[in-house]
Short mmCIF file of C-alpha atoms in Angstrom, two decimals:
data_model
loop_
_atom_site.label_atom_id
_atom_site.label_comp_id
_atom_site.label_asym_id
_atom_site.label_seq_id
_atom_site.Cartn_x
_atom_site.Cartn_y
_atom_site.Cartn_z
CA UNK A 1 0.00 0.00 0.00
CA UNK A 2 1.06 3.56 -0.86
CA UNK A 3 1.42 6.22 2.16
CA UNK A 4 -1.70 8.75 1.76
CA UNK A 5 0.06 11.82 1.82
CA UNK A 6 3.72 12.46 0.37
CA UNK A 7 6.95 12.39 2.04
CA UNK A 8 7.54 15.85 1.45
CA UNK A 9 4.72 16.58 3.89
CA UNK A 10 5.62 18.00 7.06
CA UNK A 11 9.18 19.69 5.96
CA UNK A 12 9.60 22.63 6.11
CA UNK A 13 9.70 24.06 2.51
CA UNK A 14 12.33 26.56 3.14
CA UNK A 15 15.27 24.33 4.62
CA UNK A 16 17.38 24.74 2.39
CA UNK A 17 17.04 28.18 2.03
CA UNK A 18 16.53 31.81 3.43
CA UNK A 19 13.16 31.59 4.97
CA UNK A 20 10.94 33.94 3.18
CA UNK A 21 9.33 37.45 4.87
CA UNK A 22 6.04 37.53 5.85
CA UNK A 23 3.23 39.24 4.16
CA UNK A 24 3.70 43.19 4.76
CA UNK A 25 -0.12 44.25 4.71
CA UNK A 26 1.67 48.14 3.32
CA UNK A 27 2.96 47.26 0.37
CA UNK A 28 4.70 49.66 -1.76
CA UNK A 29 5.05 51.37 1.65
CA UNK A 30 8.48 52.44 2.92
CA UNK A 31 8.67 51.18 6.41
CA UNK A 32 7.19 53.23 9.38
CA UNK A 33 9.99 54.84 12.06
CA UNK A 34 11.22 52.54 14.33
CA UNK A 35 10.12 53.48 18.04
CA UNK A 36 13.07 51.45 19.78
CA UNK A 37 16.52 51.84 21.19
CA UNK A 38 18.82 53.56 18.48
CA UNK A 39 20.56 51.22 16.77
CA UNK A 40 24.35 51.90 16.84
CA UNK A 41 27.45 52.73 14.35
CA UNK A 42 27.83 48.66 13.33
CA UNK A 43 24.00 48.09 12.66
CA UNK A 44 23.45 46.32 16.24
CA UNK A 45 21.06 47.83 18.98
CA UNK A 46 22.22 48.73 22.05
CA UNK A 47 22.01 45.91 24.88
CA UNK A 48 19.61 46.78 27.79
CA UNK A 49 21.83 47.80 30.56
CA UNK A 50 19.45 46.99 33.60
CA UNK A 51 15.48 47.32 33.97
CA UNK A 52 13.39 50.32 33.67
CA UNK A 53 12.78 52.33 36.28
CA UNK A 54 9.70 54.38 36.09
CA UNK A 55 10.17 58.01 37.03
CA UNK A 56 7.33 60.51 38.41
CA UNK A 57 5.69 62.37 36.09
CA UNK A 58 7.70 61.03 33.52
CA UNK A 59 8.94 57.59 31.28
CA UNK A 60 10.23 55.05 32.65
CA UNK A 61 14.52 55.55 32.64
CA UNK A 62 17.61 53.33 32.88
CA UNK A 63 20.25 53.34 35.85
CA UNK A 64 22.63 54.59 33.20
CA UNK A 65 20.54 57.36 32.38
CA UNK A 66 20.51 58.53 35.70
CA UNK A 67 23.31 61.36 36.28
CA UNK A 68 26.28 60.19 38.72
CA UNK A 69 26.37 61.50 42.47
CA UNK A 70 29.20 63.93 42.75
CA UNK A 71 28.71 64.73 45.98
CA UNK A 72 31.32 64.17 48.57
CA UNK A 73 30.62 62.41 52.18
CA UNK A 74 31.48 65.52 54.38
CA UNK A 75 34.70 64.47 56.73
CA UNK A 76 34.46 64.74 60.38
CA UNK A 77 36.38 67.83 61.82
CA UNK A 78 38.41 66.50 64.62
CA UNK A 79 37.97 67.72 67.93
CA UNK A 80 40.58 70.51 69.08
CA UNK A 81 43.36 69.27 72.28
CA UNK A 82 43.46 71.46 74.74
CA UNK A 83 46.75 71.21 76.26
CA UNK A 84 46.10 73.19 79.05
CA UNK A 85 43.41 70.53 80.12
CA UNK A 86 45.76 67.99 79.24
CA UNK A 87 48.18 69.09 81.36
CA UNK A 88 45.85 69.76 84.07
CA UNK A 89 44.27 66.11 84.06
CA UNK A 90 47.77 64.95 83.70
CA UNK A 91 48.37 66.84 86.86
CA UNK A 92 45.82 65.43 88.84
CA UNK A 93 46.86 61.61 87.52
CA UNK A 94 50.32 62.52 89.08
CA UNK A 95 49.05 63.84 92.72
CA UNK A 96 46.44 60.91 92.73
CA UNK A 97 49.34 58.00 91.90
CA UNK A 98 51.48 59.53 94.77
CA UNK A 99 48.90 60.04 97.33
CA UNK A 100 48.06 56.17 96.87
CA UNK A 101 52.26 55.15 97.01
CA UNK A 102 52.47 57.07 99.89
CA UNK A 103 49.31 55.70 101.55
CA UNK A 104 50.39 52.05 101.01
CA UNK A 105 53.64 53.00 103.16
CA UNK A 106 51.45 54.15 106.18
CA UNK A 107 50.20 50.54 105.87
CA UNK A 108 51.64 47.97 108.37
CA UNK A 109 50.27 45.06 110.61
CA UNK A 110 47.56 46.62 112.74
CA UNK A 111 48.06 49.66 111.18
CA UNK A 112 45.60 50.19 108.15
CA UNK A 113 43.37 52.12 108.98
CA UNK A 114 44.86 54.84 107.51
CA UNK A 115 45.58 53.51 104.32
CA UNK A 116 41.78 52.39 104.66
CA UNK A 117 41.19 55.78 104.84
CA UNK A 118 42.85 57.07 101.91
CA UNK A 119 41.05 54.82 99.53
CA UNK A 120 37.51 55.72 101.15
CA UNK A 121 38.32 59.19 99.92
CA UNK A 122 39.82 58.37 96.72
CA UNK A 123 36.27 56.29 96.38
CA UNK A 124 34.04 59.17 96.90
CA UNK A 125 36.11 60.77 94.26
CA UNK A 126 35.37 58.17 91.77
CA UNK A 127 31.45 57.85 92.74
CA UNK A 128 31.15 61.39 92.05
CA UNK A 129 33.00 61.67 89.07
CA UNK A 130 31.49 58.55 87.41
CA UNK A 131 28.07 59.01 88.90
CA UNK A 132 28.05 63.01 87.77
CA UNK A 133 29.47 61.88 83.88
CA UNK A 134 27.32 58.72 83.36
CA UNK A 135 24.05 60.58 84.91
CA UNK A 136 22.38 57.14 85.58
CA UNK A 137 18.37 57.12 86.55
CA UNK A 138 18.19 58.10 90.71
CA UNK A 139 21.74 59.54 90.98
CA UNK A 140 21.53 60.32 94.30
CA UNK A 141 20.72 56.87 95.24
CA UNK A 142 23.18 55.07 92.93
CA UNK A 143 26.05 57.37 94.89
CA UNK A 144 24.58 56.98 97.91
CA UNK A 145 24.98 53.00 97.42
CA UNK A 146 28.05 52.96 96.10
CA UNK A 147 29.76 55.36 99.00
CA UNK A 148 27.93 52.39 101.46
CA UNK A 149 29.41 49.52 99.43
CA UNK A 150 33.07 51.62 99.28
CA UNK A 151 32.57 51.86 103.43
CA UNK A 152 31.75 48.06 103.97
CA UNK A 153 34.33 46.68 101.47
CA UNK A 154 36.75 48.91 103.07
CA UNK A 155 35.88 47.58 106.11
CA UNK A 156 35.67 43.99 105.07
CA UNK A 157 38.97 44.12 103.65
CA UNK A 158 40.37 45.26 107.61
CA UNK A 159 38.59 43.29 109.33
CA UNK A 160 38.17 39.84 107.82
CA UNK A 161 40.70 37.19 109.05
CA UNK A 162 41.87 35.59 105.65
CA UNK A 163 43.02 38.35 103.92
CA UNK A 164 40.94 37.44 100.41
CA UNK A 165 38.32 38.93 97.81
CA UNK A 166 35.31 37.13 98.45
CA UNK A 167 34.10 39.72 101.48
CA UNK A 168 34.84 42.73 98.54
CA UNK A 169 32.72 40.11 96.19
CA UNK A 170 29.79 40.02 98.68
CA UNK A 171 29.32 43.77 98.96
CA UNK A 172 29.65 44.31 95.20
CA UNK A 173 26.72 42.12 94.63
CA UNK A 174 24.91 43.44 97.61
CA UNK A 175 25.46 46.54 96.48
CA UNK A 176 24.18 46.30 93.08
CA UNK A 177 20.91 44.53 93.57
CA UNK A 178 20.61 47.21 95.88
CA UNK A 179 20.65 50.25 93.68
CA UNK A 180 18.80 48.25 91.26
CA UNK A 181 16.22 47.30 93.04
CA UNK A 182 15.73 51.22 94.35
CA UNK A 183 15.75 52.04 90.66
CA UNK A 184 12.31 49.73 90.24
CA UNK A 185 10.60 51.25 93.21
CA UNK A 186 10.71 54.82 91.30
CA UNK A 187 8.19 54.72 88.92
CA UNK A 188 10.18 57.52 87.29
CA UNK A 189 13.22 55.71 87.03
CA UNK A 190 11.91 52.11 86.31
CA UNK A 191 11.48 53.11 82.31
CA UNK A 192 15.25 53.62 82.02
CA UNK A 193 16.08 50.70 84.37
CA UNK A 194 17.80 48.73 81.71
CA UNK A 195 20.10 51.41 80.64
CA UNK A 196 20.92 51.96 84.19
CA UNK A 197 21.99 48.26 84.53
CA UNK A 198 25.52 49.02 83.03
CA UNK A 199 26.44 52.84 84.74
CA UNK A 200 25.25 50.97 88.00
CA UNK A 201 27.52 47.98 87.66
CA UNK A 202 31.02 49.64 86.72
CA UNK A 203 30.51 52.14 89.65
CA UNK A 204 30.00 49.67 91.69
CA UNK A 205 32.45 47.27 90.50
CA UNK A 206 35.02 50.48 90.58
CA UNK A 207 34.46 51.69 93.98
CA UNK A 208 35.33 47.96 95.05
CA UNK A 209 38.14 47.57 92.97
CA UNK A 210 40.23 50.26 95.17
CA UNK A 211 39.71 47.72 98.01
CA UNK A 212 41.98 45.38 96.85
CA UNK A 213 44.55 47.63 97.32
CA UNK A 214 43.73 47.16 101.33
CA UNK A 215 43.64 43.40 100.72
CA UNK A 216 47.12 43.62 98.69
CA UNK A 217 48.64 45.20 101.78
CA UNK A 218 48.03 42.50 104.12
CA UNK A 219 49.80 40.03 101.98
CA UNK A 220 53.41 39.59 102.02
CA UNK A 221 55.61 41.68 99.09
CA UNK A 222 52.03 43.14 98.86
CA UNK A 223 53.41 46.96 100.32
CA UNK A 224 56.24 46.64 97.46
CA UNK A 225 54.15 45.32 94.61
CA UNK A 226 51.40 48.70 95.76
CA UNK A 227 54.32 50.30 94.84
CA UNK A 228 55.75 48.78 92.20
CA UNK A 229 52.24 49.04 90.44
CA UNK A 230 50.89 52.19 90.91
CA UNK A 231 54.14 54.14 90.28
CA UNK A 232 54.23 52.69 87.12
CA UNK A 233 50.42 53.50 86.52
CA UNK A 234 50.72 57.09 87.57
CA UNK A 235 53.76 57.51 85.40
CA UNK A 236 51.80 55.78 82.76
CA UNK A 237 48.95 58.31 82.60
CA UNK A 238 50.75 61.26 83.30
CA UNK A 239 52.99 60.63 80.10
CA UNK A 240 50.28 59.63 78.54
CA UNK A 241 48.39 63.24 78.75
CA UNK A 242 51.86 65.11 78.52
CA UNK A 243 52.24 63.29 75.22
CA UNK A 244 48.35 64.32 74.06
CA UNK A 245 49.22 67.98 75.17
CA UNK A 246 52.25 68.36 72.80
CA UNK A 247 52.37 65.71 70.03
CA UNK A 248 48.54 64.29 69.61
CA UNK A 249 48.85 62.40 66.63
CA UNK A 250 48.25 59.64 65.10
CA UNK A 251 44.74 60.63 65.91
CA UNK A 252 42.93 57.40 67.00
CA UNK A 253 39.03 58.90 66.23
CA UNK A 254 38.84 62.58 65.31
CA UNK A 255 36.25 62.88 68.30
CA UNK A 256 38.71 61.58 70.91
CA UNK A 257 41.02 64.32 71.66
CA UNK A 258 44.04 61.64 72.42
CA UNK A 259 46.57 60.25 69.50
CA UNK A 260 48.41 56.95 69.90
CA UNK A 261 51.48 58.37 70.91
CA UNK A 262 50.75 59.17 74.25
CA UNK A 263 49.39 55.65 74.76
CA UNK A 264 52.16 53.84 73.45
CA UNK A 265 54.75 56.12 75.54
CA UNK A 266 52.94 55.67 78.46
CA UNK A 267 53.09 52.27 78.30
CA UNK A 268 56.50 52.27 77.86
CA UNK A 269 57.48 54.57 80.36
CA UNK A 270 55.74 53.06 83.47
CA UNK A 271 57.24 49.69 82.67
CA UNK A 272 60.56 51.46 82.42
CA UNK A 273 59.78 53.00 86.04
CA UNK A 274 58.45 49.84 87.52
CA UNK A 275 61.72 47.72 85.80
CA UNK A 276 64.12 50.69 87.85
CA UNK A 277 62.08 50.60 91.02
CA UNK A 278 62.52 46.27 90.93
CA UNK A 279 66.28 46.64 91.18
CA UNK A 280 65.84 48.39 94.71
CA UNK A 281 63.20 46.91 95.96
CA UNK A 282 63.49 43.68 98.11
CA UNK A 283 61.63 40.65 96.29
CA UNK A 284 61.67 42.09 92.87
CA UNK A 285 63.95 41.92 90.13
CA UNK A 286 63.58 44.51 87.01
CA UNK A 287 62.55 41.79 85.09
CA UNK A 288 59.31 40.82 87.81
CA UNK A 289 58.56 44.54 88.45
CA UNK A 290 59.10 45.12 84.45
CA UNK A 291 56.10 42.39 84.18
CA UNK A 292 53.64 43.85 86.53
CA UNK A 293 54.76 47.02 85.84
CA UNK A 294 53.50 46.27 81.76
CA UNK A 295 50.50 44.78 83.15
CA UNK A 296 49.21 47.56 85.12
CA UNK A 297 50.68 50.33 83.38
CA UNK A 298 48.97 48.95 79.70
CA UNK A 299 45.88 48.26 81.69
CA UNK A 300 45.17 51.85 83.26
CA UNK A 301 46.26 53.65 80.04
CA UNK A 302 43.68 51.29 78.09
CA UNK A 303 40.91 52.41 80.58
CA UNK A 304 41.66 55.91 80.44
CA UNK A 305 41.32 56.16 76.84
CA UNK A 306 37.61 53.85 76.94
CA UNK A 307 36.72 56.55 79.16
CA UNK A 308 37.70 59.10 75.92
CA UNK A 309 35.41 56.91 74.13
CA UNK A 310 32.76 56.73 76.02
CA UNK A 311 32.45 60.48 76.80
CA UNK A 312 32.96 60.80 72.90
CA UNK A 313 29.48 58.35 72.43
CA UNK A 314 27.70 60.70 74.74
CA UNK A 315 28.14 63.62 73.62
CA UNK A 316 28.01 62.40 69.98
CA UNK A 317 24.56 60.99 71.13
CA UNK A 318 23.33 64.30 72.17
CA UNK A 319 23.50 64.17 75.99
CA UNK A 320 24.61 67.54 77.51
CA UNK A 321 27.84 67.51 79.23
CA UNK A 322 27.84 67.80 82.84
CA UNK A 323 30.16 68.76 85.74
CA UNK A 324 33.55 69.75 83.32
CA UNK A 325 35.84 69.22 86.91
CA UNK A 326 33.79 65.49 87.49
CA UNK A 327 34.23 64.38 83.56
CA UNK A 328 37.77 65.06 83.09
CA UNK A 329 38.58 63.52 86.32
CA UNK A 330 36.59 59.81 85.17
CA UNK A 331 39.69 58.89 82.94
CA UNK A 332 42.36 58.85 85.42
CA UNK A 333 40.11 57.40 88.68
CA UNK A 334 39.15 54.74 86.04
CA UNK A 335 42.51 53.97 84.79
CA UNK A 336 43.73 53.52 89.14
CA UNK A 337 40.32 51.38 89.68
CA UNK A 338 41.10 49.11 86.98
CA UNK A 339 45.26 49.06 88.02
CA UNK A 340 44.28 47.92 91.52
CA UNK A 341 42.89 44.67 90.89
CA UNK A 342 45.78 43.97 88.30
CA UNK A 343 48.22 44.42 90.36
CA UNK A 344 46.93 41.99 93.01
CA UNK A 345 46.16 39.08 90.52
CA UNK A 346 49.94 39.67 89.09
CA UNK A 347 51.29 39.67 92.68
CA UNK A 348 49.56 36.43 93.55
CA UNK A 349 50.25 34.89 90.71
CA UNK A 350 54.01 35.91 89.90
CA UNK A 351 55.24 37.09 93.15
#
């Protein structure tokens, strides 16, 4: 039987060949404009660059159409140093160091109450200064707390038997729930009681940090390692601000008035003055007291300049600046607070 329809059915006539146009319904017509992207120099239309974008008001445009932004991010100014404050604070980091070296000297079996006393003060300086600069919710009763938690760690720190860190523990904690706790009574205060959480907890922490200093002194070599420690930490800072005052650079954020220079240098310096004091003290030898000396003289420096940073974040954050004698003196009474417990974990472990 023969296939009903031929084998040429179902190929496509023009296979071997240009396919042909379709009908143009205008003929003898010259083709009509062509609406389209413009076609470039070689014949070939231009590729699509990205998707339309459809304007206000108007057609729809490329990204490439749009006109380039040549507007420049405006640079932060950086904040001015005023070396007579620098001086000044670097002052007052000199007269505090000494008044703590020579405190720690007045301290013998028996006989500590007056060094006890010396850091009680040097603790009211640091609530009001921190309190005054970090303006938590109820001021008045977050200093009041903290001068009763610098009183009983004090005390603890005379008075226990076993000369240790677990009474100063006890009234830190006390002494935070505390202040917290009178926060949430305030109905005033209890909206902001989570921000206060923080500013309540370092002054705490910081007022009981000075009492190890008490607890240092009733271990042995703990008089010399006092010593040995917070000479190098006031020698630290005070470089460390004399530097700002005359060479302030590199800049380490153009709002903190303080270049790494004077960090570095002070560093340096109270290691150098704790590795000199080792070689006449008994117990040490420059190479211990250089050690400690690092340690405690890195640490306060560090802390001083956080404190740049975090006065820096407030006012950047649009809190007014309070108290100008309080603020300027939170850098150095942080840098001591966070040198005291230093010292005593480097003389229990290493000495």
């Amino acid at each position: 039987m023969f296939p009903s329809t031929s084998p040429e059915t179902g190929r496509d006539p023009w296979a071997g060949g240009a396919r042909p146009a379709p009908a143009d319904p205008s003929r003898g017509y010259p083709p009509g404009p062509r609406t389209g992207p413009a076609a470039d120099e070689g014949g070939e239309r231009r590729e699509r660059s990205g998707p339309r974008r459809l304007r206000k008001g108007g057609p729809a445009r490329r990204p490439d159409d749009e006109p380039a932004d040549d507007t420049a991010e405006e640079e932060v100014e950086p904040v001015a140093v005023r070396r007579p404050l620098a001086l000044t604070v670097a002052g007052f980091a000199a007269l505090l160091g000494v008044g703590l070296v020579l405190g720690a000297q007045t301290a013998g079996p028996g006989h500590r109450l007056p060094f006890a006393f010396i850091i009680f003060g040097v603790q009211l300086l640091f609530v009001l200064a921190w309190t005054m600069a970090m303006r938590p919710p109820a001021l008045l009763l977050v200093a009041l707390v903290s001068a009763g938690v610098a009183a009983a760690a004090d005390t603890a720190a005379v008075q226990s038997e076993i000369a240790g860190l677990a009474p100063l523990g006890y009234a830190a904690v006390g002494g935070f729930v505390l202040g917290v706790l009178g926060q949430l009574v305030r109905r005033v205060d209890r909206v902001r009681v989570t921000d206060s959480l923080g500013g309540t907890l370092l002054i705490v922490v910081g007022v009981v940090a000075f009492g190890t200093l008490i607890v240092l002194s009733r271990i042995p070599a703990g008089t010399q390692a006092i010593t040995v420690c917070l000479t190098a930490t006031g020698a630290a800072l005070t470089v460390a601000r004399l530097t700002d005052a005359v060479a302030p650079w590199p800049r380490l954020a153009p709002q903190v008035p303080r270049g790494a220079a004077g960090v570095v240098v002070g560093a340096m310096v109270g290691t150098l003055v704790s590795a000199v004091l080792g070689s006449y003290l008994v117990g040490f030898t420059p190479t211990s007291a250089a050690l400690i000396g690092l340690v405690t003289a890195a640490t306060a420096v560090l802390a001083d300049l956080a404190v740049g940073y975090a006065e820096a974040g407030r006012l950047m954050a649009g809190e007014a600046p309070t108290m100008w004698v309080a603020r300027h003196m939170q850098g150095p009474l942080g840098g001591f607070a966070l040198a005291a417990p230093a010292a005593y974990a480097m003389c229990v472990l290493f000495l």
